[in-house]
Coordinates of C-alpha atoms in Angstrom, one line a residue:
X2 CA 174.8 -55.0 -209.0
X3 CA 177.5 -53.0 -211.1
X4 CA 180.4 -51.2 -210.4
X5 CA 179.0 -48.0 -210.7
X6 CA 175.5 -49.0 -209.0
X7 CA 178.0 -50.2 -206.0
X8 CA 180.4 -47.0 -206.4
X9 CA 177.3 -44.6 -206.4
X10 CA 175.6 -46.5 -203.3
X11 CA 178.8 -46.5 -201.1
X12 CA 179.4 -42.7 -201.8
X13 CA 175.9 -41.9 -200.9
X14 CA 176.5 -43.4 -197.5
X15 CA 179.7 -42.1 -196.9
X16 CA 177.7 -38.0 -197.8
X17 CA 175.3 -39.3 -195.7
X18 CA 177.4 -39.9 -192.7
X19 CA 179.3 -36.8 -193.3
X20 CA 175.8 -34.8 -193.5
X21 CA 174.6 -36.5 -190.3
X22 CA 177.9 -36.2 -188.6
X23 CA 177.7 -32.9 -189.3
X24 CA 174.0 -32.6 -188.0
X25 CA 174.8 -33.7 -184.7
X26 CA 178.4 -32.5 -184.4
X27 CA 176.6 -28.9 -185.1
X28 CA 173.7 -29.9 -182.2
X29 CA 175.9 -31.0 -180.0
X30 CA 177.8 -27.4 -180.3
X31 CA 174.6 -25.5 -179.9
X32 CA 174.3 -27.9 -176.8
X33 CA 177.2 -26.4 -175.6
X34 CA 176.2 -22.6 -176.1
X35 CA 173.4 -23.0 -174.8
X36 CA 174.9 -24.4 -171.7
X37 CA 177.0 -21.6 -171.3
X38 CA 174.0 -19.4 -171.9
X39 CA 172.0 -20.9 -169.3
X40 CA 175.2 -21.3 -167.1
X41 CA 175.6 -17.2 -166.6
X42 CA 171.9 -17.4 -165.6
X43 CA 172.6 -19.8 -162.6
X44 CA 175.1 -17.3 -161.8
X45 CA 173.0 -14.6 -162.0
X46 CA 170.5 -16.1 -160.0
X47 CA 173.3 -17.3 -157.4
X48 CA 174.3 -14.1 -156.7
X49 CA 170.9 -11.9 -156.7
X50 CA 169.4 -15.0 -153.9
X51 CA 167.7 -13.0 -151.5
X52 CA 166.5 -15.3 -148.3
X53 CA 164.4 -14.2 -145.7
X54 CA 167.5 -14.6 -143.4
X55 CA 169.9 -12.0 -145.9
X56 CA 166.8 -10.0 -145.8
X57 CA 167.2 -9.4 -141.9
X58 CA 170.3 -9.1 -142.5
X59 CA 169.5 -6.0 -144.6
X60 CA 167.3 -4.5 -142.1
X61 CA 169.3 -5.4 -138.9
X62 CA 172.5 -3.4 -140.8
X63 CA 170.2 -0.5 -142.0
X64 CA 168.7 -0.1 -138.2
X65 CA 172.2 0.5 -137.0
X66 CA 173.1 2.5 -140.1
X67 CA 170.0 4.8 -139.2
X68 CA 171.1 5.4 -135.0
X69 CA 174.4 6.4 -136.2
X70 CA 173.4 9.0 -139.2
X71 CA 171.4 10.1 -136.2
X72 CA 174.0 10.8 -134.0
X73 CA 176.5 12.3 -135.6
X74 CA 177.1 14.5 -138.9
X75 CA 179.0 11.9 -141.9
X76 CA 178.6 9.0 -139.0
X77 CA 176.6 7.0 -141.6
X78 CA 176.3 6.8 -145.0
X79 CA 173.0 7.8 -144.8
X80 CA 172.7 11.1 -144.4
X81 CA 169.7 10.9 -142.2
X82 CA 168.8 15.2 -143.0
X83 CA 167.0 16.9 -140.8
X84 CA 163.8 18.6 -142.4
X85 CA 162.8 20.5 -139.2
X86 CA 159.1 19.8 -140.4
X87 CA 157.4 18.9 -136.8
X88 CA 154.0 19.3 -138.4
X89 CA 152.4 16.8 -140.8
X90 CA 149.0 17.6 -142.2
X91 CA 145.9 16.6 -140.0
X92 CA 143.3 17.2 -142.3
X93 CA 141.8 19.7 -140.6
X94 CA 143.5 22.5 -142.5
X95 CA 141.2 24.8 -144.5
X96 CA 141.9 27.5 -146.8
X97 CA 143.8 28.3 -149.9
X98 CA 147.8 27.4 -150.5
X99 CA 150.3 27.0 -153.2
X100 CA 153.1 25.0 -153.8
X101 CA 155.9 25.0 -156.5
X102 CA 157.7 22.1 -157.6
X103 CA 161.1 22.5 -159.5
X104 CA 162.9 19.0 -159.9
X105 CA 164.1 19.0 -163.4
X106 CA 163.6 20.5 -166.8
X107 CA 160.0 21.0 -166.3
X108 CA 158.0 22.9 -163.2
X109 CA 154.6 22.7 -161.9
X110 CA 152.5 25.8 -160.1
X111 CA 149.4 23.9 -158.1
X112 CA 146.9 25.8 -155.6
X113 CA 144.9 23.7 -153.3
X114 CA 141.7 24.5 -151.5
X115 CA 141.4 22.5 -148.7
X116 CA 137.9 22.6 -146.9
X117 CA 138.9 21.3 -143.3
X118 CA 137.9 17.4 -143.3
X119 CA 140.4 15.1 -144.3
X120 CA 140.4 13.8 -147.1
X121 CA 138.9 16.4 -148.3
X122 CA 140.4 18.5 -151.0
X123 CA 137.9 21.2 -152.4
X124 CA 139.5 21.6 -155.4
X125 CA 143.1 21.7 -157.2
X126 CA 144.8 23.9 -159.9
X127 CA 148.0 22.8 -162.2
X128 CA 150.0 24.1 -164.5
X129 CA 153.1 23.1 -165.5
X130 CA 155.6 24.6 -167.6
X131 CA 159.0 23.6 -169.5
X132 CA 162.4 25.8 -168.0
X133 CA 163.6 27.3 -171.2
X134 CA 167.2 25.8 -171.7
X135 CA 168.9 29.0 -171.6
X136 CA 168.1 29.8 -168.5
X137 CA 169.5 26.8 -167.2
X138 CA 172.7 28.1 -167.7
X139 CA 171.9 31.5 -166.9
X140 CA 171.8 33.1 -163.5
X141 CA 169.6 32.6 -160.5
X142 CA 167.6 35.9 -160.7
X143 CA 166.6 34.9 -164.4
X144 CA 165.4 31.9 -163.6
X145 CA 163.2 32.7 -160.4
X146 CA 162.5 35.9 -162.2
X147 CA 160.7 33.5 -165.3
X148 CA 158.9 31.4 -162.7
X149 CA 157.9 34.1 -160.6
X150 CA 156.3 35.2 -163.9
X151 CA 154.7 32.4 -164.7
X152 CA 153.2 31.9 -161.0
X153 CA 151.6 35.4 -161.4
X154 CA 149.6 34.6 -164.6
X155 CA 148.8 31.3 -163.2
X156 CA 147.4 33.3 -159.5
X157 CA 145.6 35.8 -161.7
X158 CA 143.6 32.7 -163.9
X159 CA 143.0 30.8 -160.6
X160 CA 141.8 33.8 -158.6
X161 CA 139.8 35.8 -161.3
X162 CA 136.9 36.8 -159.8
X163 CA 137.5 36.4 -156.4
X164 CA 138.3 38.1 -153.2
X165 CA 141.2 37.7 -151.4
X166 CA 141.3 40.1 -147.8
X167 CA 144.6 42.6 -148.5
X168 CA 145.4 41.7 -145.2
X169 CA 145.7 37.3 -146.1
X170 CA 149.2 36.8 -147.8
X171 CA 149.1 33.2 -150.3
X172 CA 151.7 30.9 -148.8
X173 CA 153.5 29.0 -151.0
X174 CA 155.5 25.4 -150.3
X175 CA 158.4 24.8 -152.3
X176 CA 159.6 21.4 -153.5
X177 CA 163.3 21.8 -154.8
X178 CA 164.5 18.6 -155.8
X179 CA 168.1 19.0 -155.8
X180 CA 170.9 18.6 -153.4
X181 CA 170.5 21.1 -150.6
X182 CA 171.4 21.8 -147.2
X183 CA 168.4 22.3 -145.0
X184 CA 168.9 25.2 -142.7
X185 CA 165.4 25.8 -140.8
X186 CA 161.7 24.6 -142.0
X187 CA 162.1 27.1 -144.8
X188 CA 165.2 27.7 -146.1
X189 CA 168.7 25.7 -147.4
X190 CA 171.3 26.4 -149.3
X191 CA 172.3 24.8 -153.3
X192 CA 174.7 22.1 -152.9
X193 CA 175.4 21.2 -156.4
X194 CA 172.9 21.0 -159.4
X195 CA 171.8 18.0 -161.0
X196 CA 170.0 17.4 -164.0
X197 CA 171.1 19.5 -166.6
X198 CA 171.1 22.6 -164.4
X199 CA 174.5 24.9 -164.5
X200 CA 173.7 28.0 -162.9
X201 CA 176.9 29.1 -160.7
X202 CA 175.9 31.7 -158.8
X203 CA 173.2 29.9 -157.0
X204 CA 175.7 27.7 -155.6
X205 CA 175.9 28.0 -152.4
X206 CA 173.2 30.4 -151.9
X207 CA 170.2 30.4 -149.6
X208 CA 167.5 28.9 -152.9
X209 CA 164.4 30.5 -150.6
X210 CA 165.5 33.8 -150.4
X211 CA 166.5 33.7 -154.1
X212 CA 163.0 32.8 -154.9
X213 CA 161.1 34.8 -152.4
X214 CA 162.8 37.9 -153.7
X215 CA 161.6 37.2 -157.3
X216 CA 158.1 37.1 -155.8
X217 CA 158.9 40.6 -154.6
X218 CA 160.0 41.7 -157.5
X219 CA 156.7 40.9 -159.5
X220 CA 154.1 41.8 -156.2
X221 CA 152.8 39.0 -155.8
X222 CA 151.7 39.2 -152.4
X223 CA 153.3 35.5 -151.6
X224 CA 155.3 33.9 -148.6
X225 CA 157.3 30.5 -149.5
X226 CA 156.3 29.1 -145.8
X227 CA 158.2 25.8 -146.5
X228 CA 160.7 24.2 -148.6
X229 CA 160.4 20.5 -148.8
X230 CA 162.0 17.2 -150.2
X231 CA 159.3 15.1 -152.7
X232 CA 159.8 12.0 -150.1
X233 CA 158.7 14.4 -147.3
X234 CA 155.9 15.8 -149.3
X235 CA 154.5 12.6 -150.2
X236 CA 154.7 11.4 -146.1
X237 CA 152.3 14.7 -145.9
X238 CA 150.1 14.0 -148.5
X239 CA 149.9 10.1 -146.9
X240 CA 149.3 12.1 -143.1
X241 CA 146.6 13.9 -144.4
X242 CA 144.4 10.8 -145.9
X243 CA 145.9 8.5 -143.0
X244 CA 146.9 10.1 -139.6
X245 CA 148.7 6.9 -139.1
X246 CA 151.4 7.2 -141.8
X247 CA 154.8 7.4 -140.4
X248 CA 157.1 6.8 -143.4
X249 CA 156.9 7.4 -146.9
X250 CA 159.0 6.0 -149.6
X251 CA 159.8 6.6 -153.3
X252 CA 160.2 4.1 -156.1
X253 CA 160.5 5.6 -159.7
X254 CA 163.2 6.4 -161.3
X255 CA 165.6 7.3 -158.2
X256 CA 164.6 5.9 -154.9
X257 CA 164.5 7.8 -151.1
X258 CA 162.8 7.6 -147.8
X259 CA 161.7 9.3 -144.7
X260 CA 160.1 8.9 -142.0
X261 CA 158.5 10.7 -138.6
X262 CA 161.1 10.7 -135.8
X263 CA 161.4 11.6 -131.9
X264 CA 163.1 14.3 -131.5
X265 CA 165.0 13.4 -128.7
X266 CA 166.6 10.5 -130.8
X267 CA 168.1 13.1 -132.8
X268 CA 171.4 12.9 -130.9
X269 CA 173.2 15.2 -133.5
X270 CA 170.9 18.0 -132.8
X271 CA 170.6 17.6 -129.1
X272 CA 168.2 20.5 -127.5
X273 CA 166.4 20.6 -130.5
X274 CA 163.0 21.8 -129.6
X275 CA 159.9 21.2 -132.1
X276 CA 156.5 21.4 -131.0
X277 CA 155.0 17.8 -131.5
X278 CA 158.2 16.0 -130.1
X279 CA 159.3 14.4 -133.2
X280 CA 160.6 15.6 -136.7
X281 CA 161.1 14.1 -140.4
X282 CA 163.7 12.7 -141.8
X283 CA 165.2 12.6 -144.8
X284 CA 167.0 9.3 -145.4
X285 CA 168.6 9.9 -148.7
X286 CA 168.8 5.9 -148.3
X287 CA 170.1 5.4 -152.1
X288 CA 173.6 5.7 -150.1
X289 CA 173.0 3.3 -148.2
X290 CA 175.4 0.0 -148.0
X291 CA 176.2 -3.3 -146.3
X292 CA 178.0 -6.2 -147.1
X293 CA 174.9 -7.8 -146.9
X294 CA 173.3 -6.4 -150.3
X295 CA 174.0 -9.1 -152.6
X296 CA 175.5 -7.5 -155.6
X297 CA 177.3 -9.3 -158.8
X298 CA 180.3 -8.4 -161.0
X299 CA 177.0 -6.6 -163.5
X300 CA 176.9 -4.2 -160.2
X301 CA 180.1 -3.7 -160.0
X302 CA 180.7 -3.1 -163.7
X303 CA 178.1 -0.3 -163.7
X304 CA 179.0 1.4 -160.7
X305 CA 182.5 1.7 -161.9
X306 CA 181.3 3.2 -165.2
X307 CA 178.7 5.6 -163.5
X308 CA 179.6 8.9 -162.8
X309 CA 179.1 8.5 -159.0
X310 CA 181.3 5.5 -158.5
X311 CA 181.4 4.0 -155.1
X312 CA 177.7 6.0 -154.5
X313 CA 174.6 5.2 -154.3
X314 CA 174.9 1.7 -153.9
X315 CA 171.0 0.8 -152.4
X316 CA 169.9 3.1 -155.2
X317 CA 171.8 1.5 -158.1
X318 CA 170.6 -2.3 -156.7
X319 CA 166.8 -1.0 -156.7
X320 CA 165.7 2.1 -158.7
X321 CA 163.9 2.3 -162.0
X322 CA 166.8 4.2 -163.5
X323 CA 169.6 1.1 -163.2
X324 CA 167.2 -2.0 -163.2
X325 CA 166.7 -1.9 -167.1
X326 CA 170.8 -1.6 -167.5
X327 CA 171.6 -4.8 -165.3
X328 CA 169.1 -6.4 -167.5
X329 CA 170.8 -5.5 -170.6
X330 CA 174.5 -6.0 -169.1
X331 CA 173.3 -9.9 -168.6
X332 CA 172.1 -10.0 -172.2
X333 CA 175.2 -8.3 -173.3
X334 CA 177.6 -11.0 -171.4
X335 CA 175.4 -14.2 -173.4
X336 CA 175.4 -12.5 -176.7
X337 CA 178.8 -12.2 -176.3
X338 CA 179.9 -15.9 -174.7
X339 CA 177.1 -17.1 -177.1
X340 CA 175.9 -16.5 -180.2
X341 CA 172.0 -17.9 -179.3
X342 CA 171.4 -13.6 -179.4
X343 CA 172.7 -13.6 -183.1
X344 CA 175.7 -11.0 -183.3
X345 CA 175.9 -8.4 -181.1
X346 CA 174.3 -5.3 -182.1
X347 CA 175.3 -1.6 -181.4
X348 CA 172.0 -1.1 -179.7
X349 CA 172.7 -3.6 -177.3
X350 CA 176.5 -2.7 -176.7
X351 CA 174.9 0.9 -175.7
X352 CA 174.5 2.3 -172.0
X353 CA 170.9 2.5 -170.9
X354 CA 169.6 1.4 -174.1
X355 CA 166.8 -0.4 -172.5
X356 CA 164.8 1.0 -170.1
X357 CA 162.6 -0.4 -167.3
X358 CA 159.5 0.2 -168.6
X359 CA 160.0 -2.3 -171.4
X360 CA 162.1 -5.3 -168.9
X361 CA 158.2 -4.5 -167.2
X362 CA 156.8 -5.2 -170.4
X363 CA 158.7 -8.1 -171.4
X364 CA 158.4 -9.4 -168.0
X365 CA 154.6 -9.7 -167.7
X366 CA 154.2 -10.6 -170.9
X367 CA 151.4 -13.6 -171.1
X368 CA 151.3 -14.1 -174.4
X369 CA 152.4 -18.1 -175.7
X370 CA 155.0 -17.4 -178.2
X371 CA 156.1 -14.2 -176.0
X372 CA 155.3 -11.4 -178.4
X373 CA 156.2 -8.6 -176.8
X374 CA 159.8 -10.0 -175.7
X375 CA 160.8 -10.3 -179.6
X376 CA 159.4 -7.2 -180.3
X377 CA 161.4 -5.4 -177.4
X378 CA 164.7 -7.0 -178.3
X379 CA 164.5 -6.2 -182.2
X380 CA 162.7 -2.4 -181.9
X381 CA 164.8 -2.0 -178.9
X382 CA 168.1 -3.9 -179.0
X383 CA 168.4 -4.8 -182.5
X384 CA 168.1 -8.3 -181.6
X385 CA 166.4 -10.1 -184.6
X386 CA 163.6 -13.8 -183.8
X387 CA 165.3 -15.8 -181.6
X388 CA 163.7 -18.7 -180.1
X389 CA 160.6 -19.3 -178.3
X390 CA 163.5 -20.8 -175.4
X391 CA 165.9 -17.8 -175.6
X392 CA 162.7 -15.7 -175.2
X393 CA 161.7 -17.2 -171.6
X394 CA 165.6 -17.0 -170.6
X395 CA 164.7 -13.4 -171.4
X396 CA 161.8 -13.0 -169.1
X397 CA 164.1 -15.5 -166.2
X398 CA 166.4 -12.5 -166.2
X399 CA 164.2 -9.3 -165.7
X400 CA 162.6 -11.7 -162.8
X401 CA 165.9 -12.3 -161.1
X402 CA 166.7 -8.6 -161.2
X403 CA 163.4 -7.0 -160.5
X404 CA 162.5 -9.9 -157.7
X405 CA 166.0 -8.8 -156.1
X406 CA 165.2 -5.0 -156.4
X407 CA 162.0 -5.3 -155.0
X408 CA 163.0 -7.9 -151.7
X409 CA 165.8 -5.2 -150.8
X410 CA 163.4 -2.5 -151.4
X411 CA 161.4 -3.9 -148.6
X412 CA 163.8 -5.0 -146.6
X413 CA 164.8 -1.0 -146.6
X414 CA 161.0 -0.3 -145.3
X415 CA 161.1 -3.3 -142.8
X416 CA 164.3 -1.4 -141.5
X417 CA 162.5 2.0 -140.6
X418 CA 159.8 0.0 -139.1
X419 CA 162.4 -1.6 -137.0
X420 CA 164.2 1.6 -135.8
X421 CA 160.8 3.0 -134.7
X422 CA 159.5 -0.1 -133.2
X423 CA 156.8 -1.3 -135.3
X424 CA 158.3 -4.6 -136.9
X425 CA 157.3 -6.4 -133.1
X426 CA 160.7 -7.5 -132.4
X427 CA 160.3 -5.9 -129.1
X428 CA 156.9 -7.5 -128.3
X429 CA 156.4 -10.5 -125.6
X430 CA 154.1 -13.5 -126.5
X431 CA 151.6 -12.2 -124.6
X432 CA 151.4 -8.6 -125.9
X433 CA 148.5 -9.0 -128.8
X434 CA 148.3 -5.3 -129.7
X435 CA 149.6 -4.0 -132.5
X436 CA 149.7 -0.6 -134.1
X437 CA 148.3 0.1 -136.8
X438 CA 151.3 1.3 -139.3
X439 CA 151.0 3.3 -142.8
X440 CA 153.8 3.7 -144.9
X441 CA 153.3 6.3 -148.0
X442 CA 154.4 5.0 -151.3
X443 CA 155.3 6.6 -154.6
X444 CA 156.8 6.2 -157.9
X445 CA 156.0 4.5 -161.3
X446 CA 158.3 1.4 -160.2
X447 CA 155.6 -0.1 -157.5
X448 CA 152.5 1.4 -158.9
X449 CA 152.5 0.2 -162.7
X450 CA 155.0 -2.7 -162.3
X451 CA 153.1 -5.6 -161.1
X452 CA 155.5 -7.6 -160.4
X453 CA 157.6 -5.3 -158.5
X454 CA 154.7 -4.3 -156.5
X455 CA 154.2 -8.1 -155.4
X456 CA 157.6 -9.3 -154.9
X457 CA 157.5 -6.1 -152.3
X458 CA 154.7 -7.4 -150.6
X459 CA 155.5 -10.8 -150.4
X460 CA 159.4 -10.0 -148.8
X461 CA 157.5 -7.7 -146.5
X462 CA 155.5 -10.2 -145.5
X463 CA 158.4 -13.0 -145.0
X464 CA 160.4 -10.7 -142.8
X465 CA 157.6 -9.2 -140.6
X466 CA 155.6 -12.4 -140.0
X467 CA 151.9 -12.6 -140.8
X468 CA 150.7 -11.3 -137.6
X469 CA 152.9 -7.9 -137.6
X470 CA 152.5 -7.7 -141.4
X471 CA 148.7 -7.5 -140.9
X472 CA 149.1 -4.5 -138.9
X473 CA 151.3 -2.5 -141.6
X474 CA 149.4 -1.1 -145.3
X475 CA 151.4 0.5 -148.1
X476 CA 149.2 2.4 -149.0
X477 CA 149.8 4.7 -153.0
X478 CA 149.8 8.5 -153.1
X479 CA 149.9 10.6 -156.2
X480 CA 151.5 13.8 -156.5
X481 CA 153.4 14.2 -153.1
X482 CA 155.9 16.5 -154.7
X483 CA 153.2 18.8 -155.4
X484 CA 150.0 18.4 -153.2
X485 CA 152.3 17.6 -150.4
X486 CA 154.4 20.9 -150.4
X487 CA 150.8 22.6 -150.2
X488 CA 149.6 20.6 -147.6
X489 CA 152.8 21.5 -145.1
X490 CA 152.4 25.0 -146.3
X491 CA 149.0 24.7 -144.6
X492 CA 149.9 22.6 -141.7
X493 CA 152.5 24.8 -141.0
X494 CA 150.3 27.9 -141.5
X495 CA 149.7 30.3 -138.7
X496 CA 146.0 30.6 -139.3
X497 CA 145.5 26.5 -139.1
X498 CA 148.1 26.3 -136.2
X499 CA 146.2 29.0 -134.7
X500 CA 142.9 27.5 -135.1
X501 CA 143.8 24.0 -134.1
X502 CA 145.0 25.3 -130.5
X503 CA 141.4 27.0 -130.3
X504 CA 139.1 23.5 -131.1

């Protein structure tokens, strides 16, 4: 062989080592990333572990947290409100009632005919409307003043045609979802607003009597007979299908819970009379905390940035508005210690950029090459293909976060059934009866994500035990913001309390 043949061979080997060093000095750095990558996510799912015996934890800590809320004002940091609604819905109400629901930048008007067998709802009339945005920075007689308006034309297409005795005034329940003081069954005063909402002079201010005299003012011939939370409407709508629901809970965007107490538990309040014995209560159990709740430095890191730091802490761990920003926060924190993600987009550097419907979507996703996870992170987060691998770490994350929110979310119901004695702590082995327990539950969180729904279920389950579980049914309402105001308007209703005291 030549010179040249030999020269020409010898370099070839030499760019060919170079070309494979560089092959597997480049593998053995994405080795390396992706080790870091998958090293955050054994963090991750370190610090979201959830055991049955941290569960217990969780409901032993929110027992006590519950006695003391009830026994003295700012005792606890729940709240622990009392509604002063002594009546839930039987099902035996009959007749015609309204209810109004204000909780944000939209309203709804609904009348209900109920026709006196439960379950049995005659027939039911909506409307809602949009609040202009002037007027939520206008004054309180405008705005009543425009809904009062729009309840009138709403009461004149409903009741065309029909009689109604001069002597029978429409009662209306009220669902205000906003911060306020609850004074009596119907009437509290404004807190702060939320939402948007900056209307000073309301402030303060008794929100019944501001509405009730915009009713006046356009002759309606209404009463507002109640004002109610949405959690507390949706334990009435669950009474009135199931006399033996005690407790309803939300899970949507925001999360809360109440629940039917006796009233002589109600140490705060002592000599409060009510006519059943018991009362709701409004948890307001976002607020809730123990050292128990296992949060991570992602937690922390949004909390800090919120604008209710140090609030809220069951709330920020569990509810529909946070879940889809600790997602993103983990994705954030590989992109950035990584670069299996590509370069970090603005999208994905932005607060609340994704939501939780879409960590739902990517997280039940079924399809083999995980089409909807790559279409979520480039429509969504600007994150262009990755690989099928990065994909599934993906879908790993939104299960961490969602299984966590879900097993604390029932570890919050398996609390209320422990302060009212129906978890059977507090049965002997020979005691084999049971009582049959219904908890209301609402909210786009548990009713279209699966997974959430299940990982509820199945934590319930684990804490209870299978033969206390099998006494207990979560059972879905719809609409307990609005039906539900109705339906305490009527239970609450002379003619039906009345009547009831006669069969």
């Amino acid at each position: 062989m030549g010179k040249v043949a030999v020269g020409v061979a010898v370099g070839l080997a030499v760019v060919a080592c170079a070309v494979a060093g560089l092959m597997v000095g480049r593998r053995v750095k994405s080795r390396k990333k992706w080790k870091r990558v998958v090293g955050i996510f054994r963090e991750l799912e370190e610090d979201c572990e959830t055991t049955v015996g941290r569960l217990r934890q969780v409901v032993d800590a929110m027992d006590v947290e519950m006695h003391a809320g009830l026994a003295s004002e700012g005792g606890s940091k729940l709240k622990m409100l009392l509604t002063f609604v002594d009546r839930l819905p039987t099902g035996s109400e009959i007749g015609a009632y309204y209810a109004l629901d204000v909780g944000g930048t939209n309203f709804r008007v609904l009348r209900v005919q109920l026709g006196g067998r439960r379950s049995l709802i005659l027939s039911k009339n909506v409307e809602r409307q949009p609040v202009p945005q002037h007027l939520m920075q206008s004054t309180s007689e405008d705005l009543f003043d425009f809904i009062a308006s729009t309840l009138k034309q709403f009461v004149d297409e409903v009741e065309s045609g029909s009689e109604l005795s001069p002597s029978k005034t429409r009662e209306l329940g009220f669902t205000f979802s906003f911060p306020v003081k609850q004074l009596s069954f119907r009437s509290g005063t404004l807190i702060k607003w939320t939402k948007g909402f900056v209307i000073e002079d309301l402030i303060g201010k008794e929100v019944v009597e501001c509405l009730q005299a915009a009713l006046d003012r356009k002759s309606l011939g209404m009463e507002v007979t109640a004002l109610v939370n949405d959690t507390v409407g949706t334990l009435a709508l669950g009474h009135y299908h199931d006399g033996d629901t005690v407790a309803a809970a939300i899970f949507g965007t925001g999360t809360n819970a109440c629940y039917l107490e006796r009233a002589d538990a109600i140490i705060k309040c002592q000599g409060l009379l009510t006519s059943s014995g018991s009362m709701v209560v409004n948890m307001e159990w976002g607020s809730f905390w123990t050292s128990h709740l296992p949060r991570t430095s992602y937690d922390i890191d949004l909390d800090a940035e919120s604008h209710n730091p140090n609030d809220q802490g069951f709330e920020k761990m569990i509810s529909g508005m946070y879940l889809g920003e600790i997602v993103r926060r983990v994705i954030l924190r590989m992109s950035q210690e990584s670069d299996v993600f590509g370069c970090v987009s603005s999208q994905l550097s932005t607060p609340f950029s994704l939501q939780t419907p879409l960590i739902a979507s990517m997280h039940e996703d079924v399809s083999p090459e995980l089409k909807e996870v790559a279409r979520v992170l480039k429509e969504t987060l600007e994150i262009p293909e990755v690989p099928l691998k990065v994909r599934k770490l993906v879908v790993s994350v939104c299960n961490v976060v969602t299984r966590r929110a879900a097993r604390l979310a029932a570890a919050g119901i398996a609390g209320i059934l422990k302060k009212i004695g129906r978890d059977g702590s507090g049965r002997s082995r020979s005691d084999t009866k049971m009582r049959r327990t219904v908890v209301a539950i609402e909210g786009s969180l548990y009713t279209r994500y699966t997974m959430f729904r299940e990982y509820l279920q199945e934590a319930l389950y684990e804490i209870l035990g299978e033969d206390v579980f099998a006494h207990v049914i979560l059972k879905v309402t719809e609409d307990g913001s609005g039906l539900g105001a109705a339906l305490i308007a009527a239970s609450h209703s002379s003619y039906n309390v009345d009547r009831e005291q006669l069969l």
